Amino acid sequence: MVRKATAAEQQEWDVLPSATDIARRRLSSFILMGCLLTLTTPFMPFCWLNCFDFIDYFVTRVILVGALYFQYVIAGIVAPVTVKMLDRRIVWVYKQRMYWYYAAFEVAIVVLVRWSGSELLRKVASVFLVGALWELGYKATGRRMKDLFRQYIWWAWAYPISFPRHLAPSFK
């Protein structure tokens, strides 16, 4: 015998969000991107270790653009995403109903860091948020977009090296 699911069961099974809810999430992701940029500027995670300025020059742009894109991707998640660590154990499962809790958590971290004024707390929080966005967003991104992002990475790394000679300044 088939019976209709109760309200509690529907909540448990994660019914799909409406199109307006997805639009609200994606709009809020732009606000969260602004919050992330206010926290991470300047974002130089390797330079904070008092070395590797050259690595920061190449890696920072890619890491930050990826985190901003993954913020948008996370806003559009409708299916559960399994987050696994390196040893392949399931750490937790992200469900679409958790979005607003995580958005509020991100805003709370940004407000707390800005209110405290601690530079060390800002660095730790920015690395934590960017890492969390990469962890969840990379797993939720489709294969086609990952390939496009890899092409962007190679372009971002190769462009400063292969600067056109006719545009380069002359030192004569």
XYZ file of C-alpha atoms in Angstrom:
172
model
C 0.000 0.000 0.000
C 1.330 3.429 -0.964
C 0.784 6.344 1.354
C 1.511 10.028 1.042
C 4.646 11.286 2.778
C 4.131 13.367 5.877
C 5.558 16.870 6.177
C 8.397 15.571 8.339
C 9.246 12.897 5.765
C 9.225 15.439 2.944
C 11.606 17.628 4.932
C 13.800 14.597 5.576
C 13.896 13.645 1.877
C 14.858 17.130 0.739
C 12.261 18.135 -1.807
C 13.679 20.157 -4.678
C 13.757 23.924 -4.166
C 11.657 26.157 -6.367
C 13.105 28.306 -9.146
C 12.579 31.450 -7.066
C 14.451 29.891 -4.157
C 17.382 29.049 -6.442
C 17.308 32.614 -7.810
C 17.355 33.990 -4.240
C 20.297 31.766 -3.396
C 22.262 32.801 -6.460
C 21.570 36.468 -5.749
C 22.706 36.000 -2.167
C 25.847 34.274 -3.436
C 26.936 37.579 -5.000
C 26.506 39.264 -1.620
C 28.523 36.467 -0.029
C 31.204 36.944 -2.704
C 31.474 40.579 -1.638
C 31.774 39.522 2.002
C 34.472 37.022 1.071
C 36.408 39.645 -0.879
C 36.309 42.092 2.044
C 37.721 39.375 4.272
C 40.390 38.011 1.949
C 41.791 41.261 0.552
C 44.805 41.047 0.401
C 44.861 37.266 0.011
C 48.443 35.984 -0.048
C 48.465 32.678 1.848
C 52.032 31.689 0.990
C 53.505 35.117 1.686
C 52.071 34.890 5.200
C 54.612 32.133 5.810
C 57.404 34.703 5.161
C 58.478 33.065 1.927
C 57.221 32.068 -1.496
C 56.281 35.492 -2.905
C 56.664 34.074 -6.399
C 54.169 31.274 -5.683
C 51.684 33.831 -4.386
C 51.930 35.726 -7.652
C 50.823 32.703 -9.667
C 48.513 30.818 -7.307
C 46.531 33.492 -5.460
C 44.454 34.695 -8.406
C 43.448 31.165 -9.344
C 42.529 30.204 -5.779
C 40.442 33.323 -5.192
C 38.609 33.246 -8.544
C 37.875 29.570 -7.963
C 36.469 30.284 -4.505
C 34.223 33.026 -5.888
C 32.948 30.733 -8.636
C 32.369 27.889 -6.187
C 30.327 30.271 -4.025
C 27.947 30.597 -6.982
C 27.978 26.839 -7.653
C 27.103 26.020 -4.045
C 24.095 28.336 -4.276
C 22.695 26.213 -7.112
C 23.139 22.776 -5.539
C 19.904 20.763 -5.502
C 21.209 17.220 -4.925
C 23.146 16.017 -1.873
C 26.935 16.250 -2.240
C 29.167 13.804 -0.392
C 32.313 15.375 1.002
C 35.173 12.918 1.360
C 38.672 13.488 2.615
C 41.902 12.013 1.260
C 41.419 8.633 2.923
C 38.037 8.257 1.149
C 35.968 8.311 4.319
C 32.704 10.224 4.113
C 33.069 13.229 6.363
C 29.596 14.685 5.852
C 26.846 15.071 3.287
C 25.855 18.567 2.156
C 22.148 18.933 1.416
C 20.512 21.860 -0.331
C 18.456 22.822 2.718
C 21.696 23.636 4.579
C 22.522 26.593 2.303
C 21.052 29.379 4.408
C 22.716 28.051 7.569
C 26.114 28.074 5.880
C 25.468 31.501 4.363
C 24.617 32.886 7.805
C 27.729 31.179 9.219
C 29.913 32.790 6.551
C 28.463 36.243 7.218
C 28.922 35.721 10.964
C 32.590 34.826 10.455
C 33.174 37.928 8.322
C 31.432 40.197 10.847
C 33.310 38.627 13.765
C 36.679 39.027 12.063
C 35.987 42.630 11.027
C 34.735 43.454 14.517
C 37.753 41.898 16.245
C 40.335 43.649 14.063
C 42.823 40.799 14.506
C 45.029 40.231 11.474
C 45.868 36.669 12.491
C 42.161 35.828 12.849
C 41.513 37.375 9.411
C 44.187 35.196 7.814
C 42.968 32.007 9.483
C 39.309 32.734 8.669
C 40.036 33.594 5.039
C 42.047 30.403 4.488
C 39.287 28.395 6.222
C 36.481 29.918 4.122
C 38.363 29.641 0.831
C 39.311 26.043 1.628
C 35.730 25.145 2.543
C 34.415 26.708 -0.670
C 36.956 24.770 -2.715
C 36.196 21.504 -0.903
C 32.445 21.637 -1.452
C 32.321 23.616 -4.694
C 34.843 21.476 -6.565
C 32.880 18.332 -5.775
C 29.624 19.965 -6.902
C 31.008 21.326 -10.182
C 30.439 19.401 -13.401
C 33.229 17.959 -15.521
C 32.813 20.484 -18.344
C 33.253 23.460 -16.015
C 36.259 21.835 -14.357
C 37.899 21.528 -17.773
C 37.138 25.183 -18.567
C 38.560 26.201 -15.207
C 41.752 24.234 -15.904
C 42.081 26.118 -19.191
C 41.684 29.395 -17.296
C 44.407 28.310 -14.861
C 46.840 27.589 -17.671
C 45.987 30.900 -19.330
C 46.449 32.804 -16.048
C 49.831 31.173 -15.507
C 51.062 31.388 -19.088
C 49.941 34.953 -19.867
C 52.489 36.764 -17.659
C 55.257 34.585 -19.085
C 54.242 34.903 -22.744
C 53.624 38.653 -22.811
C 53.632 39.843 -26.452
C 56.998 41.379 -27.285
C 55.526 44.224 -29.332
C 53.568 45.371 -26.257
C 56.493 45.048 -23.864
C 58.189 48.292 -22.798
C 61.470 49.133 -24.476
C 64.480 49.875 -22.270
C 66.783 51.432 -24.905
